[in-house]
PDB file of C-alpha atoms in Angstrom:
ATOM      1  CA  UNK A   1     -24.136  36.160  23.382  1.00  0.00           C
ATOM      2  CA  UNK A   2     -21.633  33.720  24.655  1.00  0.00           C
ATOM      3  CA  UNK A   3     -18.801  34.643  27.201  1.00  0.00           C
ATOM      4  CA  UNK A   4     -18.970  36.041  30.629  1.00  0.00           C
ATOM      5  CA  UNK A   5     -21.913  37.821  32.126  1.00  0.00           C
ATOM      6  CA  UNK A   6     -20.159  41.188  33.046  1.00  0.00           C
ATOM      7  CA  UNK A   7     -19.260  42.238  29.568  1.00  0.00           C
ATOM      8  CA  UNK A   8     -22.396  41.084  28.311  1.00  0.00           C
ATOM      9  CA  UNK A   9     -24.594  43.279  30.687  1.00  0.00           C
ATOM     10  CA  UNK A  10     -22.240  46.170  29.675  1.00  0.00           C
ATOM     11  CA  UNK A  11     -22.630  45.808  25.922  1.00  0.00           C
ATOM     12  CA  UNK A  12     -26.765  45.469  26.855  1.00  0.00           C
ATOM     13  CA  UNK A  13     -26.497  48.774  28.547  1.00  0.00           C
ATOM     14  CA  UNK A  14     -24.354  50.514  25.855  1.00  0.00           C
ATOM     15  CA  UNK A  15     -26.769  49.237  22.991  1.00  0.00           C
ATOM     16  CA  UNK A  16     -29.930  49.954  24.943  1.00  0.00           C
ATOM     17  CA  UNK A  17     -28.849  53.509  25.645  1.00  0.00           C
ATOM     18  CA  UNK A  18     -27.596  53.875  22.009  1.00  0.00           C
ATOM     19  CA  UNK A  19     -31.151  52.665  20.732  1.00  0.00           C
ATOM     20  CA  UNK A  20     -32.757  54.942  23.266  1.00  0.00           C
ATOM     21  CA  UNK A  21     -30.890  58.011  21.907  1.00  0.00           C
ATOM     22  CA  UNK A  22     -31.730  57.139  18.302  1.00  0.00           C
ATOM     23  CA  UNK A  23     -35.559  57.175  19.347  1.00  0.00           C
ATOM     24  CA  UNK A  24     -34.529  60.788  20.300  1.00  0.00           C
ATOM     25  CA  UNK A  25     -33.151  61.447  16.967  1.00  0.00           C
ATOM     26  CA  UNK A  26     -36.309  60.525  15.345  1.00  0.00           C
ATOM     27  CA  UNK A  27     -37.678  63.655  16.534  1.00  0.00           C
ATOM     28  CA  UNK A  28     -35.384  65.494  13.994  1.00  0.00           C
ATOM     29  CA  UNK A  29     -36.946  67.960  11.603  1.00  0.00           C
ATOM     30  CA  UNK A  30     -34.951  66.606   8.753  1.00  0.00           C
ATOM     31  CA  UNK A  31     -36.230  63.751   7.125  1.00  0.00           C
ATOM     32  CA  UNK A  32     -33.181  61.787   6.470  1.00  0.00           C
ATOM     33  CA  UNK A  33     -31.970  61.971   9.859  1.00  0.00           C
ATOM     34  CA  UNK A  34     -35.369  60.463  11.116  1.00  0.00           C
ATOM     35  CA  UNK A  35     -34.968  57.760   8.782  1.00  0.00           C
ATOM     36  CA  UNK A  36     -31.508  56.800   9.661  1.00  0.00           C
ATOM     37  CA  UNK A  37     -32.297  56.931  13.174  1.00  0.00           C
ATOM     38  CA  UNK A  38     -35.060  54.766  13.373  1.00  0.00           C
ATOM     39  CA  UNK A  39     -32.789  51.987  11.569  1.00  0.00           C
ATOM     40  CA  UNK A  40     -30.041  52.930  14.058  1.00  0.00           C
ATOM     41  CA  UNK A  41     -32.581  52.381  16.969  1.00  0.00           C
ATOM     42  CA  UNK A  42     -33.554  48.893  15.684  1.00  0.00           C
ATOM     43  CA  UNK A  43     -30.092  47.968  15.495  1.00  0.00           C
ATOM     44  CA  UNK A  44     -29.275  49.312  18.773  1.00  0.00           C
ATOM     45  CA  UNK A  45     -32.226  47.452  20.621  1.00  0.00           C
ATOM     46  CA  UNK A  46     -31.476  44.210  18.569  1.00  0.00           C
ATOM     47  CA  UNK A  47     -27.810  44.328  19.793  1.00  0.00           C
ATOM     48  CA  UNK A  48     -28.877  44.867  23.119  1.00  0.00           C
ATOM     49  CA  UNK A  49     -31.122  41.836  22.959  1.00  0.00           C
ATOM     50  CA  UNK A  50     -28.527  39.610  21.534  1.00  0.00           C
ATOM     51  CA  UNK A  51     -26.102  40.612  24.045  1.00  0.00           C
ATOM     52  CA  UNK A  52     -27.935  39.381  27.098  1.00  0.00           C
ATOM     53  CA  UNK A  53     -25.567  36.807  28.370  1.00  0.00           C
ATOM     54  CA  UNK A  54     -26.649  33.218  27.797  1.00  0.00           C
ATOM     55  CA  UNK A  55     -25.909  32.218  31.375  1.00  0.00           C
ATOM     56  CA  UNK A  56     -28.701  34.476  32.322  1.00  0.00           C
ATOM     57  CA  UNK A  57     -31.204  34.165  29.850  1.00  0.00           C
ATOM     58  CA  UNK A  58     -31.743  31.496  27.316  1.00  0.00           C
ATOM     59  CA  UNK A  59     -34.169  32.918  24.724  1.00  0.00           C
ATOM     60  CA  UNK A  60     -36.779  30.363  23.306  1.00  0.00           C
ATOM     61  CA  UNK A  61     -35.852  28.601  20.049  1.00  0.00           C
ATOM     62  CA  UNK A  62     -38.294  30.825  18.114  1.00  0.00           C
ATOM     63  CA  UNK A  63     -36.242  33.934  19.104  1.00  0.00           C
ATOM     64  CA  UNK A  64     -33.213  33.735  16.860  1.00  0.00           C
ATOM     65  CA  UNK A  65     -35.210  32.736  13.476  1.00  0.00           C
ATOM     66  CA  UNK A  66     -37.428  35.888  14.335  1.00  0.00           C
ATOM     67  CA  UNK A  67     -34.419  37.916  14.932  1.00  0.00           C
ATOM     68  CA  UNK A  68     -33.042  36.839  11.674  1.00  0.00           C
ATOM     69  CA  UNK A  69     -36.215  37.495   9.737  1.00  0.00           C
ATOM     70  CA  UNK A  70     -36.471  41.150  11.171  1.00  0.00           C
ATOM     71  CA  UNK A  71     -32.821  42.016  10.497  1.00  0.00           C
ATOM     72  CA  UNK A  72     -33.236  40.418   7.100  1.00  0.00           C
ATOM     73  CA  UNK A  73     -36.068  43.009   6.284  1.00  0.00           C
ATOM     74  CA  UNK A  74     -33.869  45.556   7.630  1.00  0.00           C
ATOM     75  CA  UNK A  75     -31.459  44.369   5.303  1.00  0.00           C
ATOM     76  CA  UNK A  76     -33.668  44.437   2.372  1.00  0.00           C
ATOM     77  CA  UNK A  77     -34.864  48.204   3.322  1.00  0.00           C
ATOM     78  CA  UNK A  78     -31.532  49.236   3.536  1.00  0.00           C
ATOM     79  CA  UNK A  79     -30.397  47.671   0.031  1.00  0.00           C
ATOM     80  CA  UNK A  80     -33.393  49.310  -1.373  1.00  0.00           C
ATOM     81  CA  UNK A  81     -32.122  53.051   0.254  1.00  0.00           C
ATOM     82  CA  UNK A  82     -28.783  52.355  -0.831  1.00  0.00           C
ATOM     83  CA  UNK A  83     -29.835  53.372  -4.365  1.00  0.00           C
ATOM     84  CA  UNK A  84     -30.149  57.145  -3.332  1.00  0.00           C
ATOM     85  CA  UNK A  85     -27.307  57.114  -0.399  1.00  0.00           C
ATOM     86  CA  UNK A  86     -24.346  54.988  -0.183  1.00  0.00           C
ATOM     87  CA  UNK A  87     -24.737  55.316   3.792  1.00  0.00           C
ATOM     88  CA  UNK A  88     -27.247  52.763   3.531  1.00  0.00           C
ATOM     89  CA  UNK A  89     -24.682  50.306   2.433  1.00  0.00           C
ATOM     90  CA  UNK A  90     -23.110  50.366   6.210  1.00  0.00           C
ATOM     91  CA  UNK A  91     -26.818  49.733   7.272  1.00  0.00           C
ATOM     92  CA  UNK A  92     -26.753  46.855   4.827  1.00  0.00           C
ATOM     93  CA  UNK A  93     -23.606  45.224   6.280  1.00  0.00           C
ATOM     94  CA  UNK A  94     -24.841  45.765   9.983  1.00  0.00           C
ATOM     95  CA  UNK A  95     -28.365  44.229   9.273  1.00  0.00           C
ATOM     96  CA  UNK A  96     -26.453  41.244   7.402  1.00  0.00           C
ATOM     97  CA  UNK A  97     -24.197  40.945  10.378  1.00  0.00           C
ATOM     98  CA  UNK A  98     -26.962  40.740  12.732  1.00  0.00           C
ATOM     99  CA  UNK A  99     -28.916  38.065  10.510  1.00  0.00           C
ATOM    100  CA  UNK A 100     -25.519  36.057  10.331  1.00  0.00           C
ATOM    101  CA  UNK A 101     -25.179  36.219  14.222  1.00  0.00           C
ATOM    102  CA  UNK A 102     -28.803  35.321  14.716  1.00  0.00           C
ATOM    103  CA  UNK A 103     -28.354  32.245  12.533  1.00  0.00           C
ATOM    104  CA  UNK A 104     -25.267  31.351  14.418  1.00  0.00           C
ATOM    105  CA  UNK A 105     -26.627  31.504  17.549  1.00  0.00           C
ATOM    106  CA  UNK A 106     -29.837  29.560  16.416  1.00  0.00           C
ATOM    107  CA  UNK A 107     -27.530  26.828  15.099  1.00  0.00           C
ATOM    108  CA  UNK A 108     -25.576  26.582  18.423  1.00  0.00           C
ATOM    109  CA  UNK A 109     -27.482  27.210  21.328  1.00  0.00           C
ATOM    110  CA  UNK A 110     -25.217  27.196  24.569  1.00  0.00           C
ATOM    111  CA  UNK A 111     -22.126  26.764  22.513  1.00  0.00           C
ATOM    112  CA  UNK A 112     -19.236  28.820  23.834  1.00  0.00           C
ATOM    113  CA  UNK A 113     -16.958  30.316  21.053  1.00  0.00           C
ATOM    114  CA  UNK A 114     -16.069  28.899  17.598  1.00  0.00           C
ATOM    115  CA  UNK A 115     -19.510  28.344  16.350  1.00  0.00           C
ATOM    116  CA  UNK A 116     -19.383  30.873  13.447  1.00  0.00           C
ATOM    117  CA  UNK A 117     -17.926  30.577   9.921  1.00  0.00           C
ATOM    118  CA  UNK A 118     -14.174  32.022  10.413  1.00  0.00           C
ATOM    119  CA  UNK A 119     -13.884  33.616   7.145  1.00  0.00           C
ATOM    120  CA  UNK A 120     -17.204  35.444   7.427  1.00  0.00           C
ATOM    121  CA  UNK A 121     -16.665  36.270  10.849  1.00  0.00           C
ATOM    122  CA  UNK A 122     -13.049  37.783  10.243  1.00  0.00           C
ATOM    123  CA  UNK A 123     -14.471  39.627   7.089  1.00  0.00           C
ATOM    124  CA  UNK A 124     -17.191  41.120   9.384  1.00  0.00           C
ATOM    125  CA  UNK A 125     -14.433  41.864  12.104  1.00  0.00           C
ATOM    126  CA  UNK A 126     -12.240  43.656   9.802  1.00  0.00           C
ATOM    127  CA  UNK A 127     -15.235  45.781   8.376  1.00  0.00           C
ATOM    128  CA  UNK A 128     -16.349  46.835  11.789  1.00  0.00           C
ATOM    129  CA  UNK A 129     -12.837  47.483  13.079  1.00  0.00           C
ATOM    130  CA  UNK A 130     -12.034  49.752  10.245  1.00  0.00           C
ATOM    131  CA  UNK A 131     -15.512  51.522  10.619  1.00  0.00           C
ATOM    132  CA  UNK A 132     -14.583  52.109  14.300  1.00  0.00           C
ATOM    133  CA  UNK A 133     -11.525  53.579  13.473  1.00  0.00           C
ATOM    134  CA  UNK A 134     -12.925  55.955  10.923  1.00  0.00           C
ATOM    135  CA  UNK A 135     -15.733  56.752  13.059  1.00  0.00           C
ATOM    136  CA  UNK A 136     -13.268  57.620  15.844  1.00  0.00           C
ATOM    137  CA  UNK A 137     -11.543  60.003  13.466  1.00  0.00           C
ATOM    138  CA  UNK A 138     -14.596  61.797  12.556  1.00  0.00           C
ATOM    139  CA  UNK A 139     -15.476  62.386  16.351  1.00  0.00           C
ATOM    140  CA  UNK A 140     -12.242  64.967  16.448  1.00  0.00           C
ATOM    141  CA  UNK A 141     -13.919  68.084  16.927  1.00  0.00           C
ATOM    142  CA  UNK A 142     -14.138  70.838  14.121  1.00  0.00           C
ATOM    143  CA  UNK A 143     -14.510  74.514  14.698  1.00  0.00           C
ATOM    144  CA  UNK A 144     -17.780  74.919  16.661  1.00  0.00           C
ATOM    145  CA  UNK A 145     -20.840  76.443  15.209  1.00  0.00           C
ATOM    146  CA  UNK A 146     -22.835  79.153  17.065  1.00  0.00           C
ATOM    147  CA  UNK A 147     -26.189  77.794  16.160  1.00  0.00           C
ATOM    148  CA  UNK A 148     -27.960  76.074  18.927  1.00  0.00           C
ATOM    149  CA  UNK A 149     -29.719  72.564  17.857  1.00  0.00           C
ATOM    150  CA  UNK A 150     -31.734  70.151  19.464  1.00  0.00           C
ATOM    151  CA  UNK A 151     -31.045  66.678  20.741  1.00  0.00           C
ATOM    152  CA  UNK A 152     -32.096  64.984  17.511  1.00  0.00           C
ATOM    153  CA  UNK A 153     -29.962  67.077  15.256  1.00  0.00           C
ATOM    154  CA  UNK A 154     -26.630  66.939  17.002  1.00  0.00           C
ATOM    155  CA  UNK A 155     -24.314  65.188  14.495  1.00  0.00           C
ATOM    156  CA  UNK A 156     -21.444  64.447  17.050  1.00  0.00           C
ATOM    157  CA  UNK A 157     -23.908  62.554  19.222  1.00  0.00           C
ATOM    158  CA  UNK A 158     -25.268  60.680  16.141  1.00  0.00           C
ATOM    159  CA  UNK A 159     -21.590  59.723  15.295  1.00  0.00           C
ATOM    160  CA  UNK A 160     -20.832  58.878  18.812  1.00  0.00           C
ATOM    161  CA  UNK A 161     -23.899  56.365  18.535  1.00  0.00           C
ATOM    162  CA  UNK A 162     -22.550  54.719  15.677  1.00  0.00           C
ATOM    163  CA  UNK A 163     -19.223  54.465  17.091  1.00  0.00           C
ATOM    164  CA  UNK A 164     -20.705  52.529  19.972  1.00  0.00           C
ATOM    165  CA  UNK A 165     -22.684  50.338  18.018  1.00  0.00           C
ATOM    166  CA  UNK A 166     -19.358  49.504  16.227  1.00  0.00           C
ATOM    167  CA  UNK A 167     -17.601  48.865  19.034  1.00  0.00           C
ATOM    168  CA  UNK A 168     -20.394  46.562  20.327  1.00  0.00           C
ATOM    169  CA  UNK A 169     -20.683  44.682  16.968  1.00  0.00           C
ATOM    170  CA  UNK A 170     -16.882  44.091  17.110  1.00  0.00           C
ATOM    171  CA  UNK A 171     -17.109  42.707  20.622  1.00  0.00           C
ATOM    172  CA  UNK A 172     -20.348  40.673  19.898  1.00  0.00           C
ATOM    173  CA  UNK A 173     -18.378  39.019  16.615  1.00  0.00           C
ATOM    174  CA  UNK A 174     -15.420  38.287  18.760  1.00  0.00           C
ATOM    175  CA  UNK A 175     -17.669  35.968  21.058  1.00  0.00           C
ATOM    176  CA  UNK A 176     -18.782  33.721  18.077  1.00  0.00           C
TER     177      UNK A 176
END
C-alpha cells in the first residue's frame, strides 16, 4: 500500500485480526455462515497482505497478478453464489475492488497516489463509504436474547468484522 508506514501497519493488524476471527466463524454449525466466513477470511487476509507498507516490503513482480487471479476467482465464486443470495453481491464488489487494486499496484510499483482510474476509484469509494455507514447503523444493539451462542455464531461480531473490512477498504482506496 502506498502511503505512510504507521497507518499501513494498523490496517495490516485490523485486517489480519478480522481474517482470524472469520476463520473462527468457519466453525459455525450453520453452513451459510461458514461459507460467508471463508470468503470474508480470504478478504481479510488479502487486505492485510496488500496493506503492508511499500516502504517496508516490496512484493515480487508476480505477487500482484497472483493476487488479481485469486480475487478474480473469488469474484466468480461470489457471482455464482449471488444466484441464491443477494448478500454475495457485496462479496462480488469487494473481490472486484481487490482485483482493481492489485492491477493498479502491478501497473505502478513504487508510485505514490493518483495511480488508479479516478472514476472507478470514486465509485468504489462511494460504495464502500455507504456500506460502512449502513453497517455502522446495523451495529446499534437490538433487544438481547437469552440464548448463549458460540464465537462463530455471534452476528454482532460478524457485522463488526464486515464494518472493519469496509473501513479498511475505504482507507486503501484513498491511497490509490
